Coordinates of C-alpha atoms and ligand atoms in Angstrom, one line a residue:
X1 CA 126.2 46.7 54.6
X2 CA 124.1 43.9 56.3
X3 CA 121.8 41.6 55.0
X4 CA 118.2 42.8 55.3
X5 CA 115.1 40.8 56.0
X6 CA 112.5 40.9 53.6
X7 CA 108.9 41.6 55.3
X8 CA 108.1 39.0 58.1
X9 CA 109.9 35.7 56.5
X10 CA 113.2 34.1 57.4
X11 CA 115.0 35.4 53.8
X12 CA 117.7 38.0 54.8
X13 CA 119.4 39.5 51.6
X14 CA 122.0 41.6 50.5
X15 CA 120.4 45.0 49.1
X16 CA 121.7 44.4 45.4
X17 CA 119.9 41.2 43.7
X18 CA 121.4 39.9 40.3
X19 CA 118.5 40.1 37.9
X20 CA 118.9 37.5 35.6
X21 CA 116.3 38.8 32.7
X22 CA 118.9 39.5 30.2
X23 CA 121.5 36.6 31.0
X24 CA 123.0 34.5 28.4
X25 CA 121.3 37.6 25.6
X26 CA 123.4 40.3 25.8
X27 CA 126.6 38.1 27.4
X28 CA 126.9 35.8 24.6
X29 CA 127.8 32.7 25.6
X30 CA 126.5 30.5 28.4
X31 CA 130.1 29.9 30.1
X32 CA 130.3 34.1 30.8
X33 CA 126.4 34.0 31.6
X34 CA 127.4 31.3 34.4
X35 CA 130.6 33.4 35.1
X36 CA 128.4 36.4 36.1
X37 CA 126.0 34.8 38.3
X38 CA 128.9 33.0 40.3
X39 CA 131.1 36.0 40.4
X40 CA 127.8 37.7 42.1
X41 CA 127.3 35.6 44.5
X42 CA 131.4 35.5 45.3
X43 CA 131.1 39.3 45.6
X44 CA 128.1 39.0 48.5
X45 CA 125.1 39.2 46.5
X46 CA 123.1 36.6 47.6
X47 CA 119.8 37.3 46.0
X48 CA 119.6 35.7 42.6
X49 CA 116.1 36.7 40.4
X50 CA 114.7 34.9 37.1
X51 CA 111.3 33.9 35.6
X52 CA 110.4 31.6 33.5
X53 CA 109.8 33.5 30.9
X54 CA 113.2 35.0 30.8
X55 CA 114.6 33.7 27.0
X56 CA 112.0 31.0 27.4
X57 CA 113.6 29.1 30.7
X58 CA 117.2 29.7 29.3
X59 CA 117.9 32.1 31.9
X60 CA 116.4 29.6 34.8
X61 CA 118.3 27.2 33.1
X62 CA 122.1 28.9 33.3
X63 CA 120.9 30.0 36.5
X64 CA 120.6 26.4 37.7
X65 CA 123.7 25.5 35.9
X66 CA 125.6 28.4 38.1
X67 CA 124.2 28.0 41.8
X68 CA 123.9 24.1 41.7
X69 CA 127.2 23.8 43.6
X70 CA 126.6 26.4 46.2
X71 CA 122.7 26.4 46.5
X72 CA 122.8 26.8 50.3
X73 CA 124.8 30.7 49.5
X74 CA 121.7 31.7 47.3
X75 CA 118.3 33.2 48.0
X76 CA 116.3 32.3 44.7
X77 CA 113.9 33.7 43.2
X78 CA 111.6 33.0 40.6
X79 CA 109.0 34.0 38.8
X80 CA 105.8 32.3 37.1
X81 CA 101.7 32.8 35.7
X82 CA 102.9 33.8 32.3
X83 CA 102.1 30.9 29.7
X84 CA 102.2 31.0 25.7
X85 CA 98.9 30.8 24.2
X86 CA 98.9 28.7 21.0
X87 CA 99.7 31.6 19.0
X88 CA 103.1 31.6 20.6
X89 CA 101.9 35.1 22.8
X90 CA 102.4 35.4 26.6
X91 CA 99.7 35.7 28.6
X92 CA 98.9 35.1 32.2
X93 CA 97.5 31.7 33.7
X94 CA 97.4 31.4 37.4
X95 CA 95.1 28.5 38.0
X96 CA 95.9 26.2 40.2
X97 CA 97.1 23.1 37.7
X98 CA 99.2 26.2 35.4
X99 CA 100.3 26.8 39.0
X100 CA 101.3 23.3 40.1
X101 CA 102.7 22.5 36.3
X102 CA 104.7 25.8 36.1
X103 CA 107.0 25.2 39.8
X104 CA 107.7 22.0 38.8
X105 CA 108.8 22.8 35.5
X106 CA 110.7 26.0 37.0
X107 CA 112.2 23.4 39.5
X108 CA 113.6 21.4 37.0
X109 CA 115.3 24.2 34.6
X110 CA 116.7 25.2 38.3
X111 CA 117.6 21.8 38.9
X112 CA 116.8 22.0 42.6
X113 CA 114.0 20.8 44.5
X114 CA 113.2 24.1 46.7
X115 CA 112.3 28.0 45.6
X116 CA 113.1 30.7 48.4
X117 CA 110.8 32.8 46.8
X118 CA 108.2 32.4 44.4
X119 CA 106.7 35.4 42.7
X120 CA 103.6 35.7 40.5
X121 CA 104.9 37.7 37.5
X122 CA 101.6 39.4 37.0
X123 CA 98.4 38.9 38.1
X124 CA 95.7 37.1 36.6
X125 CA 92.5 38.6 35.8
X126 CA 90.2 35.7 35.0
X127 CA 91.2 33.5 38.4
X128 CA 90.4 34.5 41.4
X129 CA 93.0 35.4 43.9
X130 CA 91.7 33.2 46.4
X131 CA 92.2 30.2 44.1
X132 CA 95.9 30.9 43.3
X133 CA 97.0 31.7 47.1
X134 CA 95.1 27.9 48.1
X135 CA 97.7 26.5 45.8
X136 CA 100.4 28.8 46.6
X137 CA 99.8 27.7 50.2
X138 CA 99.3 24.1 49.7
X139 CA 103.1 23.8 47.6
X140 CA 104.6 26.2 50.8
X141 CA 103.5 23.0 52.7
X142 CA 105.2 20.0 51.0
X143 CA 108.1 22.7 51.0
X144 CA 108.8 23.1 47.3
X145 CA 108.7 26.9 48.1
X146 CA 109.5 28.5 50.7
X147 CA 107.5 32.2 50.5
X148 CA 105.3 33.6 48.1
X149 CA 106.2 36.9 46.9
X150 CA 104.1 39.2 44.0
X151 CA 105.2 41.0 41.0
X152 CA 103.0 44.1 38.7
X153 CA 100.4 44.5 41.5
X154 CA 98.7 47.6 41.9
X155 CA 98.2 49.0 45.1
X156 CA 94.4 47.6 45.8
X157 CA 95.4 44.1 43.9
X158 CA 98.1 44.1 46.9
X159 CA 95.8 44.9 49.5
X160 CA 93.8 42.2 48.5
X161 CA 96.1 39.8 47.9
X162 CA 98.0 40.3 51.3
X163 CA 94.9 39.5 53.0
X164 CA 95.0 36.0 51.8
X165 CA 98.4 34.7 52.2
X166 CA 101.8 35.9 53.6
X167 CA 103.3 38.1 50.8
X168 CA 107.1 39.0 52.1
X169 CA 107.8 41.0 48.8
X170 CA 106.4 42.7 45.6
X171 CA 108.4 43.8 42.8
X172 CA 107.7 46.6 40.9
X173 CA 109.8 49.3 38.4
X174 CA 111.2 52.1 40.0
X175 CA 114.0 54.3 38.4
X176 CA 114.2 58.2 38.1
X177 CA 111.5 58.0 35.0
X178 CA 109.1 55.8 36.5
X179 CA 108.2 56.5 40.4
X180 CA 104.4 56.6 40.3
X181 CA 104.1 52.9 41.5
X182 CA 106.2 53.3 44.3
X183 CA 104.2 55.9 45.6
X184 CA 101.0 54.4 45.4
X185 CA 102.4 50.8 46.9
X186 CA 104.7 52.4 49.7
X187 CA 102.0 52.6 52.1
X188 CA 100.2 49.5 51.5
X189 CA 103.7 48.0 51.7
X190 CA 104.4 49.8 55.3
X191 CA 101.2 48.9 56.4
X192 CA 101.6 44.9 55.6
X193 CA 105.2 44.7 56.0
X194 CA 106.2 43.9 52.6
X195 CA 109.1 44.8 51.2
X196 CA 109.6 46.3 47.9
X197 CA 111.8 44.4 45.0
X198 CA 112.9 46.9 42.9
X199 CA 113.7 46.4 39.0
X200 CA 115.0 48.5 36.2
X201 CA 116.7 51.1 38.3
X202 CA 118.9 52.1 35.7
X203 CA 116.0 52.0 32.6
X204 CA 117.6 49.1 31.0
X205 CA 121.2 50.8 31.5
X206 CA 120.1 54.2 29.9
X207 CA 121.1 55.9 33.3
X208 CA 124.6 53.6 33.6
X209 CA 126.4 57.2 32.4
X210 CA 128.5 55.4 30.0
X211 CA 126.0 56.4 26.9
X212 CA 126.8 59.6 25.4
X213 CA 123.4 60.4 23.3
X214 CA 124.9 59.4 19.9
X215 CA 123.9 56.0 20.3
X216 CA 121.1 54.6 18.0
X217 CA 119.3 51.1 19.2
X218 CA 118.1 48.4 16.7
X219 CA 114.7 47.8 16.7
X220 CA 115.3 44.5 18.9
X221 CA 117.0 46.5 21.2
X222 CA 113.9 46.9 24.1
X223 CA 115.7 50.3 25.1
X224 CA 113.9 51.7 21.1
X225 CA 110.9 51.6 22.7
X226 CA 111.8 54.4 25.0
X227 CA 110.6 57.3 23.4
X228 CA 113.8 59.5 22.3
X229 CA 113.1 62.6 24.6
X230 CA 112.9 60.3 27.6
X231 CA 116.6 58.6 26.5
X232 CA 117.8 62.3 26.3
X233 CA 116.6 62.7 29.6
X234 CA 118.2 59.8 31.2
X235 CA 121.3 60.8 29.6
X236 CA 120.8 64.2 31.1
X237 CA 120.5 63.2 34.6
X238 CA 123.5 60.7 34.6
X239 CA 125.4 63.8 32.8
X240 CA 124.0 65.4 36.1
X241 CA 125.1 63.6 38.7
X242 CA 128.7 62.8 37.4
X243 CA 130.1 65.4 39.3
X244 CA 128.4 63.6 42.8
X245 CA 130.0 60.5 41.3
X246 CA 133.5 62.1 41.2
X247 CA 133.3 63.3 45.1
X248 CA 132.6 59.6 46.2
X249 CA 135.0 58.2 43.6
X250 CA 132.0 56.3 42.2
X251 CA 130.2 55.6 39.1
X252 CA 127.2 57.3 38.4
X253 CA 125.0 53.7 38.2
X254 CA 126.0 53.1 41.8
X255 CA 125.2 56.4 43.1
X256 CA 121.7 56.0 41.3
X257 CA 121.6 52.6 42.8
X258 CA 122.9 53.4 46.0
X259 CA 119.6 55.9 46.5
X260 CA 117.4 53.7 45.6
X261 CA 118.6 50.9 47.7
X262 CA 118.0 53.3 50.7
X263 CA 114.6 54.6 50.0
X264 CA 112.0 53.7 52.7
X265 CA 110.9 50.2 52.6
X266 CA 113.2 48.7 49.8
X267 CA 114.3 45.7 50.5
X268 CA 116.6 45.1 47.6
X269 CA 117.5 46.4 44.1
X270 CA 117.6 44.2 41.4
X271 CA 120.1 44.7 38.5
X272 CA 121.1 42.8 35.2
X273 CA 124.1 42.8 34.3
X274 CA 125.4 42.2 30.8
X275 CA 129.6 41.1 31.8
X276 CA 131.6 40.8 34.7
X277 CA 132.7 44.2 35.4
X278 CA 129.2 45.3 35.6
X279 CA 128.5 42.9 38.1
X280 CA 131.7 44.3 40.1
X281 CA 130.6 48.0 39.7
X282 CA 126.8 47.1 41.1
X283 CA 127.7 45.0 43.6
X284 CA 129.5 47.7 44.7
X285 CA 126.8 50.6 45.2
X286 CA 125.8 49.1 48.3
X287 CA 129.2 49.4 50.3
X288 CA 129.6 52.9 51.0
X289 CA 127.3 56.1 52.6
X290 CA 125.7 59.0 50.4
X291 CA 125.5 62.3 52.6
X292 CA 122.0 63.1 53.4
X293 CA 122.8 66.5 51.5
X294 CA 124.1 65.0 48.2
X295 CA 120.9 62.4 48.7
X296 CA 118.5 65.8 48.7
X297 CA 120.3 67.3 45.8
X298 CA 119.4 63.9 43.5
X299 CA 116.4 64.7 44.5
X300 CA 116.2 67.9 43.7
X301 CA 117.7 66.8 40.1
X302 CA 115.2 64.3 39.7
X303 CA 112.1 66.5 40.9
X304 CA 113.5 69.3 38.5
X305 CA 112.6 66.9 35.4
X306 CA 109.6 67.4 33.9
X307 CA 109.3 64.4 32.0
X308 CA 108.6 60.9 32.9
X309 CA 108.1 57.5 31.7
X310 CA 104.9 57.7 34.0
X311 CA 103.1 59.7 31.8
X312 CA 103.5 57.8 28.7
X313 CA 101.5 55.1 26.8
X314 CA 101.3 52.2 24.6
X315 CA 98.3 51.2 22.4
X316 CA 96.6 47.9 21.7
X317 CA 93.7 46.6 20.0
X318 CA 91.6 44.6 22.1
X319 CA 91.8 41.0 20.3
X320 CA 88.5 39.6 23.3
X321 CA 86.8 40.3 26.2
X322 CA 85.1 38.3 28.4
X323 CA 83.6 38.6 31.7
X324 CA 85.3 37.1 34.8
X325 CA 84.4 35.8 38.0
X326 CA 83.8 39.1 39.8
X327 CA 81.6 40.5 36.7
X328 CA 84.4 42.7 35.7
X329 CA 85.1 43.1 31.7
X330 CA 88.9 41.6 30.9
X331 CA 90.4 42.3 27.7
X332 CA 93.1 40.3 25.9
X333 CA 95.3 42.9 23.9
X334 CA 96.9 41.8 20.8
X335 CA 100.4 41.3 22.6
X336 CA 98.6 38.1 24.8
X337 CA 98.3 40.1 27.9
X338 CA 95.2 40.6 29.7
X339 CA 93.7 43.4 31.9
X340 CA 90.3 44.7 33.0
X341 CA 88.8 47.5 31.8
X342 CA 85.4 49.5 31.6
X343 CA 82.0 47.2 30.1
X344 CA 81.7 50.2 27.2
X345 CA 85.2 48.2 25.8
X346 CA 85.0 45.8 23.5
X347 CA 86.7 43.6 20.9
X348 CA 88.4 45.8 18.2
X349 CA 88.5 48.9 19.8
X350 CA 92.4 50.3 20.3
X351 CA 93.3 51.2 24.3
X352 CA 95.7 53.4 25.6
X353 CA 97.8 51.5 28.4
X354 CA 100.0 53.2 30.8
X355 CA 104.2 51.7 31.5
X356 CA 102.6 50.0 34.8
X357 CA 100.0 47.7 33.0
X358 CA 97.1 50.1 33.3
X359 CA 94.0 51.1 31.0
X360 CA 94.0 54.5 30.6
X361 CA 91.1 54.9 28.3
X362 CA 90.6 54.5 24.5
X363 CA 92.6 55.5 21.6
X364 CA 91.5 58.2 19.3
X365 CA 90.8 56.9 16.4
X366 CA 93.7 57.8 13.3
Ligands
LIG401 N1 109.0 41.6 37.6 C1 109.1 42.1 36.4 O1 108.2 42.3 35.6 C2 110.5 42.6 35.9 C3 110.7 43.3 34.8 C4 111.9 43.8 34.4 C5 113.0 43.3 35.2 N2 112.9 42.5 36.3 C6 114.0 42.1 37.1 O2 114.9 43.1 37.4 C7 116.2 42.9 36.9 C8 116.9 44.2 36.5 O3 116.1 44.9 35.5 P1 116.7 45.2 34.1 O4 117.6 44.1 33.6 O5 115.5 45.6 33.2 O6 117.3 46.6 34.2 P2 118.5 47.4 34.6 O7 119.2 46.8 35.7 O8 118.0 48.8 34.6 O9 119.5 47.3 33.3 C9 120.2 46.2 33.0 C10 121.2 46.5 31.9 O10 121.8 47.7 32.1 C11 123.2 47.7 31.7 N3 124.0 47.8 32.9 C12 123.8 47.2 34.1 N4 124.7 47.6 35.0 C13 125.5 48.5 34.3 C14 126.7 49.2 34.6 N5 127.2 49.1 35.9 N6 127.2 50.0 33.7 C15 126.7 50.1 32.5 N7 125.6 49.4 32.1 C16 125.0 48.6 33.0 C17 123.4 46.3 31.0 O11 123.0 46.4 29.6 P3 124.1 46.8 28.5 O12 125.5 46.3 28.9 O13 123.6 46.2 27.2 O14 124.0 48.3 28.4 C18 122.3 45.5 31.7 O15 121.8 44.4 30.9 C19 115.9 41.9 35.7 O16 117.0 41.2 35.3 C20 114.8 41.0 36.4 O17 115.4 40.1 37.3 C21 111.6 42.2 36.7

């Protein structure tokens, strides 16, 4: 499979990206973290994704460690606007000094002195767009990166943003739970010619097919906070599409992958991997053909489920709001992050917010 171009920029990648949110966490050691990155990019993967945030620059920093002696083979990516506020809780910060401060300090955990792509993690209700993209475009100039790329937008914040400055990419959650966003971006996307970064395709490996539905996750474990009907689901369409699997002589995770990676105006899929063999097996979804049949039935499996991650919510208490620029009411929630919502909101009151970042309305009260 050849390398594909991502929206109107000179980055050509191979469809399956190596995410690197979990590296050096769930594979122990740093030397095996390294070990998976490298073996990646030996196998053809040449798109590498990390944040800053990710194990608080640990994973930009093994990432750096990993690439330094073949830079030139690697498309990077990074991610930044998230900040810890003095209570040690993330929150987003996109003005342009948090801008300027957080490259360089991403450049230095990478230890390199260029970014293929930088992406803003999530955007940043309190600064104005136009503000961040003047920066953006100003560090595209002296070269320290090389294209600007978004991350969590909705389809309207995209618009808007794309208007401002050359956007080749967005990345956004897509898996068989969780399509909504795609749906509501895929035009916007086709009409600007961006092309869509997908992450969490397998739901945090609850759609690898290796787990049997016995399994019980620690309350560190991010896959608890699926609810349990929606992990028996998973399970249930892996179960499902084993018998697909067997005709190709695949895995089920890379004929899950391998659909997603052909869906209209994906650009690349973006998987963690947690040891080396996994990094084999996903690398390895994108060298082979799915029958357009056997493409319909997964959809007809995945249409045929009721349920979906969509549909759930989280709830906060509102910890401030405050007006921004544009007169809109943002609220931080108590987990740092912050969002607008309607004026009638205020501090104290508990919100329901969807899986994509969204208000939803207020919680009834207990
Ligand atoms: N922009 C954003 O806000 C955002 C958010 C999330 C992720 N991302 C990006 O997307 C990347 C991928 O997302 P993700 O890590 O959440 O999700 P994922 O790819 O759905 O799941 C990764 C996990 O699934 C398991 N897994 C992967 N391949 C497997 C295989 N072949 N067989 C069995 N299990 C397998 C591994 O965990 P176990 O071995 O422990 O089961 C691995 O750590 C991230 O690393 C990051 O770069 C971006």
């Amino acid at each position: 499979m050849s390398n594909r171009r991502l929206g109107k920029s000179g980055l050509y990648v191979f469809p399956i990206g190596l995410g690197c949110r979990t590296l050096g966490y769930k594979s122990a050691k740093e030397e095996e973290a390294i070990a998976i990155v490298q073996r990646a990019v030996e196998l053809g993967t040449n798109f590498v994704d990390t944040a800053n945030i990710y194990r608080k620059g640990k994973s930009e920093e093994i990432v750096g460690k990993a690439i330094n002696s073949m830079r030139n083979k690697v498309v990077l990516a990074t991610k930044g606007s998230i900040v810890r506020t003095p209570e040690g809780l993330p929150t987003q910060d996109l003005r342009p000094e948090s801008v300027r401060q957080a490259v360089k300090d991403s450049l230095k955990r990478l230890q390199t002195d260029y970014i293929d792509l930088y992406q803003i993690h999530y955007p940043d209700p309190l600064t104005p767009f136009k503000e961040t993209a003047e920066v953006l475009k100003e560090l595209v100039g002296t070269g320290t990166i090389k294209n600007v790329g978004v991350s969590n937008f909705s389809s309207h914040e995209l618009e808007e943003w794309t208007n401002l400055i050359e956007t080749p990419t967005v990345q956004l959650p897509y898996n068989f739970l969780q399509r909504e966003l795609y749906t509501k971006l895929l035009p916007v996307c086709q009409k600007h010619d961006v092309s869509m970064m997908i992450y969490t395709p397998l739901l945090m490996g609850l759609m690898s097919g290796k787990l049997t539905g016995n399994e019980t996750f620690a309350e560190n474990d991010e896959r608890s906070t699926i609810p349990p009907s929606l992990v028996k689901t998973s399970i249930s369409i892996a179960n499902q599409l084993k018998p697909l699997a067997d005709k190709y002589n695949k895995t089920v995770a890379q004929v899950i992958v391998n659909f997603i990676l052909n869906q209209p105006q994906v650009g690349c899929v973006l998987v963690g991997a947690s040891s080396l063999s996994q990094v084999e097996e996903n690398v390895g979804a994108a060298k082979w053909t799915m029958q357009a049949g056997d493409r319909k039935k997964i959809e007809k499996t995945v249409h045929g489920t009721e349920e979906s991650l969509d549909k759930q919510y989280f709830t906060q208490q509102v910890a401030e709001t405050r007006l921004n620029y544009a007169g809109n009411n943002v609220a931080t929630i108590e987990m740092g992050l912050k969002l607008v919502v309607p004026h009638a909101v205020k501090k104290g009151d508990r919100i329901k917010i969807s899986w994509n970042g969204e208000y939803l309305g207020c919680a009834e009260e207990s």
